[in-house]
XYZ file of C-alpha atoms in Angstrom:
430
model
C 29.982 -3.378 -22.826
C 31.647 -2.542 -19.621
C 30.437 -4.176 -16.444
C 32.146 -4.234 -13.119
C 31.151 -5.882 -9.987
C 32.182 -3.420 -7.257
C 31.317 -4.002 -3.731
C 31.755 -0.230 -2.844
C 28.516 0.496 -4.065
C 26.999 -2.061 -1.711
C 26.722 0.341 1.181
C 26.390 -2.700 3.661
C 24.711 -1.226 7.003
C 24.514 2.355 6.082
C 22.079 4.513 7.377
C 19.555 4.940 4.746
C 16.944 7.101 6.903
C 18.817 10.116 7.473
C 17.820 13.774 6.568
C 14.329 13.550 5.132
C 14.427 10.194 3.520
C 13.101 8.848 7.109
C 9.821 10.440 6.033
C 8.029 7.511 4.441
C 8.321 4.022 3.369
C 7.893 3.685 -0.558
C 8.450 0.628 -2.407
C 11.977 0.003 -4.135
C 13.405 3.164 -2.805
C 16.896 4.002 -4.187
C 19.181 4.442 -1.270
C 20.555 7.791 -0.650
C 24.250 6.971 -0.883
C 23.967 5.745 -4.313
C 22.431 8.846 -5.354
C 24.681 10.859 -3.263
C 27.708 9.347 -4.790
C 26.692 9.440 -8.361
C 25.863 13.153 -7.733
C 29.520 13.760 -6.649
C 31.398 11.637 -9.158
C 29.249 12.671 -12.394
C 28.394 16.501 -11.672
C 30.336 18.936 -13.477
C 31.471 22.478 -12.857
C 28.650 23.214 -14.932
C 26.196 21.191 -13.339
C 23.101 23.439 -12.194
C 19.922 21.357 -12.874
C 19.174 17.435 -12.037
C 16.256 15.786 -13.619
C 14.799 12.463 -11.936
C 12.250 11.360 -14.379
C 10.851 8.517 -12.194
C 11.448 10.583 -9.068
C 9.420 8.121 -6.529
C 9.744 9.391 -3.200
C 12.307 11.959 -4.171
C 15.788 10.490 -3.057
C 17.642 11.848 -6.068
C 16.007 15.281 -5.707
C 17.021 15.266 -1.785
C 20.551 14.697 -2.606
C 20.966 16.923 -5.474
C 20.053 19.757 -3.253
C 22.214 18.751 -0.494
C 25.007 19.301 -2.926
C 23.537 22.724 -3.987
C 21.994 21.423 -7.103
C 18.365 22.312 -8.272
C 16.296 19.432 -9.311
C 13.563 18.583 -11.181
C 11.228 15.260 -10.296
C 8.635 13.589 -12.425
C 6.245 10.991 -11.414
C 2.480 9.996 -12.305
C 1.749 8.524 -8.813
C -0.102 11.193 -6.662
C 1.741 9.558 -3.451
C 4.942 9.986 -5.089
C 4.367 13.591 -5.834
C 3.350 14.442 -2.371
C 6.375 12.841 -0.904
C 8.903 14.289 -3.203
C 7.466 17.678 -2.623
C 7.287 16.974 1.067
C 10.760 15.744 1.463
C 12.530 18.714 -0.584
C 10.510 21.430 1.288
C 11.882 23.396 3.790
C 9.025 23.901 6.056
C 8.829 26.286 8.819
C 10.171 24.377 11.908
C 8.457 26.837 14.280
C 5.007 26.208 12.677
C 5.619 22.574 12.682
C 6.113 22.570 16.450
C 3.455 24.697 17.095
C 0.969 22.127 15.183
C 2.614 19.304 16.918
C 1.990 20.891 20.273
C -1.620 21.829 19.373
C -2.177 18.217 18.662
C -0.518 16.952 21.987
C -2.752 19.692 24.048
C -5.956 18.324 22.435
C -4.821 14.741 23.269
C -4.065 15.639 27.021
C -7.385 17.433 26.972
C -9.111 14.579 25.710
C -10.549 15.854 22.966
C -9.768 12.910 20.731
C -11.556 10.415 23.099
C -13.384 8.200 21.416
C -16.329 5.600 22.447
C -16.219 2.171 21.457
C -18.044 2.019 17.905
C -17.653 5.877 16.132
C -14.572 7.313 17.873
C -16.469 10.667 18.489
C -15.179 13.411 20.952
C -16.292 13.114 24.328
C -19.561 14.294 25.931
C -17.698 17.989 26.788
C -17.418 18.947 23.294
C -20.732 20.521 21.812
C -22.879 18.545 20.147
C -22.792 20.357 16.928
C -18.978 19.848 16.578
C -19.621 16.171 17.735
C -21.774 15.773 14.782
C -19.567 17.439 12.380
C -16.825 14.898 13.171
C -19.207 11.825 12.864
C -20.403 12.936 9.305
C -16.932 13.463 8.090
C -15.438 10.169 8.799
C -13.643 9.020 5.332
C -15.245 7.133 3.199
C -14.307 5.147 -0.173
C -14.654 1.826 -2.022
C -13.996 -1.050 0.614
C -12.931 1.215 3.383
C -14.696 -1.237 5.849
C -12.542 -4.135 4.443
C -9.169 -2.372 4.993
C -9.916 -0.615 8.448
C -11.703 -1.222 11.640
C -14.405 1.064 12.311
C -12.658 3.048 15.187
C -9.630 3.411 13.047
C -11.460 5.060 10.269
C -13.003 7.515 13.174
C -9.506 8.298 14.339
C -8.034 8.791 11.260
C -10.881 11.115 10.059
C -10.144 13.216 13.224
C -6.569 13.583 12.248
C -7.048 14.503 8.602
C -9.848 16.835 10.007
C -7.412 18.198 12.662
C -4.815 18.825 9.694
C -7.074 20.556 7.519
C -8.539 22.842 9.893
C -5.949 23.209 12.477
C -2.618 23.187 10.918
C -0.947 26.252 9.410
C -1.391 25.684 5.338
C 2.467 26.278 4.761
C 2.991 23.117 6.574
C 0.036 20.920 5.994
C 2.091 18.521 3.581
C 4.411 17.891 6.124
C 1.501 16.595 8.533
C -0.197 14.895 5.699
C 2.962 12.866 4.833
C 3.073 11.494 8.573
C -0.846 11.068 8.129
C -0.342 8.988 4.876
C 2.129 6.685 6.273
C -0.102 6.328 9.486
C -3.129 5.398 7.246
C -1.326 2.212 5.879
C 0.260 1.428 9.254
C -3.072 1.269 11.056
C -4.773 -0.705 8.350
C -5.731 -4.172 7.995
C -2.992 -4.920 5.129
C -0.033 -7.241 5.623
C 2.567 -4.203 6.450
C 5.419 -6.313 5.240
C 4.174 -6.462 1.805
C 3.736 -3.788 -1.110
C 0.579 -5.478 -2.424
C -2.687 -5.410 -0.779
C -3.248 -8.318 1.211
C -5.568 -8.526 4.112
C -4.385 -9.953 7.619
C -5.783 -13.245 8.530
C -8.853 -12.850 11.007
C -6.680 -13.890 14.096
C -4.379 -11.366 13.676
C -7.333 -8.524 12.727
C -8.853 -9.823 15.960
C -5.950 -8.771 18.334
C -4.822 -5.581 15.942
C -5.866 -2.464 17.946
C -3.158 0.075 17.092
C -3.013 3.668 18.571
C -3.443 5.926 15.407
C -2.822 8.858 17.358
C 0.532 7.888 18.991
C 1.517 6.450 15.553
C 0.555 9.838 13.953
C 2.959 11.637 16.783
C 5.678 9.324 16.390
C 5.837 9.705 12.523
C 5.526 13.727 13.082
C 8.597 13.816 15.789
C 10.758 11.562 13.608
C 10.085 13.556 10.406
C 10.825 16.787 12.246
C 14.520 15.478 13.263
C 15.032 14.631 9.556
C 13.621 18.035 8.439
C 15.971 19.922 10.881
C 19.135 18.003 9.787
C 17.955 18.551 5.984
C 17.519 22.246 6.733
C 20.845 22.665 8.250
C 22.801 20.912 5.478
C 21.253 22.100 2.459
C 23.655 24.189 0.076
C 23.131 27.131 -1.802
C 19.357 27.121 -1.176
C 18.947 24.800 -3.941
C 15.206 23.770 -4.755
C 13.373 20.904 -6.395
C 10.263 21.236 -8.385
C 8.053 18.122 -8.954
C 5.716 17.376 -11.859
C 2.821 15.083 -12.248
C 4.249 14.007 -15.852
C 4.636 10.830 -17.912
C 7.806 10.800 -20.102
C 6.419 7.793 -21.939
C 4.095 9.916 -23.848
C 5.026 13.631 -23.543
C 8.866 15.397 -24.248
C 9.712 17.468 -20.864
C 10.896 20.276 -23.610
C 7.212 21.663 -23.344
C 7.606 21.555 -19.620
C 11.032 22.935 -18.507
C 12.946 25.728 -19.569
C 16.464 24.875 -19.156
C 18.409 21.604 -20.422
C 19.357 19.145 -18.172
C 22.948 18.702 -16.696
C 22.587 15.397 -15.036
C 20.193 12.665 -14.462
C 20.291 10.212 -11.498
C 17.379 8.006 -11.342
C 15.932 4.518 -10.713
C 13.174 3.509 -13.313
C 10.740 0.865 -13.026
C 12.061 -2.563 -13.865
C 9.050 -3.927 -15.033
C 5.396 -3.317 -15.209
C 3.864 -2.374 -11.617
C 1.349 -5.154 -11.706
C 3.840 -8.128 -11.736
C 7.210 -6.475 -10.527
C 7.029 -3.925 -7.865
C 3.438 -3.063 -6.736
C 3.693 1.024 -6.604
C -0.147 1.404 -7.141
C -1.437 -1.109 -4.705
C 0.916 0.083 -2.118
C -0.104 3.757 -2.535
C -3.937 3.202 -3.039
C -5.027 3.496 0.607
C -3.003 6.550 1.109
C -4.162 8.001 -2.297
C -7.720 7.498 -1.066
C -7.319 9.078 2.416
C -5.549 11.925 0.606
C -8.639 12.263 -1.700
C -6.447 11.703 -4.939
C -9.031 10.611 -8.010
C -8.397 7.508 -9.693
C -6.247 5.729 -6.873
C -7.203 2.442 -7.917
C -6.109 2.766 -11.439
C -2.229 4.000 -10.762
C -0.802 0.681 -11.816
C -2.793 1.012 -15.150
C -1.143 4.350 -15.512
C 2.348 3.398 -14.951
C 4.980 2.052 -17.416
C 3.443 -0.952 -19.393
C 0.389 -0.658 -17.451
C -1.753 -1.135 -20.722
C -0.730 -3.188 -23.530
C 0.401 -0.781 -26.515
C -0.938 -1.004 -29.663
C 1.843 0.781 -31.691
C 4.506 -1.641 -31.531
C 4.474 -3.179 -35.113
C 8.069 -3.641 -35.788
C 9.479 -2.922 -32.548
C 12.475 -5.221 -31.449
C 15.052 -5.153 -28.753
C 18.403 -6.475 -30.522
C 20.088 -6.591 -26.713
C 17.400 -8.905 -25.341
C 16.054 -10.618 -28.681
C 16.954 -14.252 -27.112
C 15.166 -13.477 -23.830
C 12.053 -12.117 -25.373
C 11.733 -15.097 -27.863
C 12.085 -17.521 -25.126
C 9.059 -15.718 -23.242
C 7.106 -15.330 -26.163
C 7.133 -19.447 -26.698
C 6.168 -20.099 -23.129
C 3.664 -17.404 -22.770
C 2.572 -15.064 -25.503
C 0.571 -13.140 -23.027
C 3.301 -12.436 -20.894
C 5.542 -11.594 -23.788
C 3.007 -8.775 -24.780
C 3.253 -7.414 -21.230
C 6.925 -7.547 -21.432
C 7.075 -6.069 -24.684
C 4.444 -3.136 -23.875
C 6.729 -2.100 -20.725
C 9.842 -2.303 -22.852
C 8.285 -0.163 -25.661
C 6.936 2.591 -22.912
C 10.610 2.558 -21.471
C 12.252 3.317 -25.017
C 9.636 6.123 -25.539
C 10.684 7.420 -22.296
C 14.122 7.350 -22.686
C 13.663 8.870 -26.223
C 11.820 12.099 -24.666
C 14.366 12.271 -21.686
C 17.201 12.433 -24.252
C 16.161 15.644 -26.030
C 16.312 17.536 -22.528
C 20.072 16.465 -21.605
C 22.687 18.806 -22.489
C 25.963 17.727 -24.619
C 28.385 16.071 -22.554
C 26.245 15.524 -19.388
C 25.753 12.127 -17.860
C 22.843 10.026 -17.376
C 22.845 7.374 -14.355
C 20.066 4.762 -14.163
C 20.119 2.326 -11.284
C 18.036 -0.819 -12.106
C 17.315 -4.473 -11.508
C 17.097 -7.384 -14.166
C 13.756 -8.890 -13.405
C 12.925 -12.671 -14.096
C 9.516 -13.550 -16.105
C 8.697 -17.323 -16.703
C 12.176 -18.235 -15.515
C 13.956 -15.848 -18.153
C 16.168 -12.943 -16.847
C 15.429 -9.696 -18.820
C 18.732 -7.939 -19.205
C 17.500 -4.157 -18.417
C 21.114 -2.909 -17.920
C 22.057 -4.009 -21.455
C 18.470 -2.688 -22.898
C 18.869 0.849 -21.171
C 22.610 0.784 -22.728
C 20.974 -0.105 -26.338
C 18.335 2.555 -26.281
C 20.538 5.633 -24.977
C 23.191 4.542 -27.757
C 20.435 4.740 -30.445
C 20.459 8.462 -29.384
C 23.779 9.606 -29.418
C 24.983 8.474 -25.985
C 28.077 6.517 -24.997
C 28.343 3.925 -22.452
C 30.788 4.757 -19.654
C 30.177 2.013 -17.324
C 27.728 -0.421 -15.581
C 28.607 -0.929 -11.966
C 27.013 -4.112 -10.518
C 26.202 -3.809 -6.644
C 24.333 -6.377 -4.193
C 21.051 -5.356 -2.809
C 21.292 -5.701 0.823
C 19.460 -2.396 1.962
C 16.530 -1.978 -0.808
C 13.052 -3.270 0.202
C 11.891 -5.355 -2.556
C 9.814 -8.659 -2.897
C 12.315 -11.841 -2.237
C 10.250 -13.886 -4.404
C 7.487 -13.493 -7.100
C 5.530 -15.816 -9.103
C 6.990 -16.395 -12.230
C 3.563 -18.649 -13.250
C 0.962 -16.407 -11.863
C 0.054 -19.626 -10.307
C -0.988 -19.650 -6.440
C 2.015 -21.148 -4.252
C 4.655 -21.280 -7.446
C 7.460 -18.802 -6.537
C 10.863 -17.864 -7.917
C 13.491 -15.932 -6.399
C 13.885 -12.161 -7.871
C 16.825 -9.967 -8.388
C 19.677 -9.751 -5.806
C 21.691 -7.480 -7.857
C 21.321 -3.762 -9.038
C 23.264 -2.438 -12.256
C 24.346 1.345 -12.020
C 24.209 2.204 -16.021
C 26.250 5.505 -16.569
C 26.173 7.025 -20.207
C 27.100 10.515 -21.557
C 25.599 12.366 -24.210
C 27.720 13.183 -27.237
């Protein structure tokens, strides 16, 4: 199998937050420079439609539109769907500026002034409106564990403001800033993806200004939107769908065949690799998405698959056997993820045009001290469906926000280093 260490893919010190990529943090984001280069190098004259089957926060979709190519994105995390739609929508700049100004005006007029306990509007407001705000404070399971009471009140006001004062055509833009704000002002350790509460000594001194943070996000995102809108080519657009390729073929969803795939799939199940569901939970709850606590179970490998009899991965047979000897339960989890991954690739393969390129940016995680060669597994799976392996480029990960260490034994205090390289696997449908 061709594999090339190529430092030109490292993009050290590159600005990964240009355009609408600045909007919202998200776990294990593919940096835009990689998607941009892959699209540029592997698009063809006939390339009209790109697919990202695990679109996350929408990096490939944005970069596809920037090169004048329409795009389709799939994901099953509600927050990912929201972010991908928001980042690829050409919102009205005028309506956004009007909304921001209204928010400033209400701040200047003390309409968001709060008392020490409930964060109510001040006494100059009518009692009916005060009562409405108080009774509309957000509530969900353990909200008091993750937020101070005054923060709950302030976030509830911002959400109410968006729903009632912002033009419907740009509410998604404001909700994107609100989502990131809701995580930043929570009592979580914001340096981590998993939900861990701050230590009490930090909680005592933690008094963030929700309104200022929300405004900062809005103004930052507006700059990104203006840049994106000015540079997009051919009025290219993206469509984003809640869709699970592990269980369904996209043939039933999309009309045209795909000319190019650029994506970064999960590297393993969400509970033990990158905690997409935990990272997104508070945002999903504030945004009223159902089953926010069940996202991780819905993702690839989230549940042990009962239909794996006879399933074997030739390119990782030795590694899987070692894991099984060490921990049969972890083997079942790894095998379940790999089986879901295989089925996803099978379904995706059906919608790709002949001679089209497929680019997967992925990492080889370590389980129980054993490194799983997901790059080789990916090649094996695609080759089984008639694809030819073009190349695998190996790059360092200087930018990507990943956990630097994980727990290979799931025992407290025992950690091991995680991946430091990424593998860009390029296949072609023959």
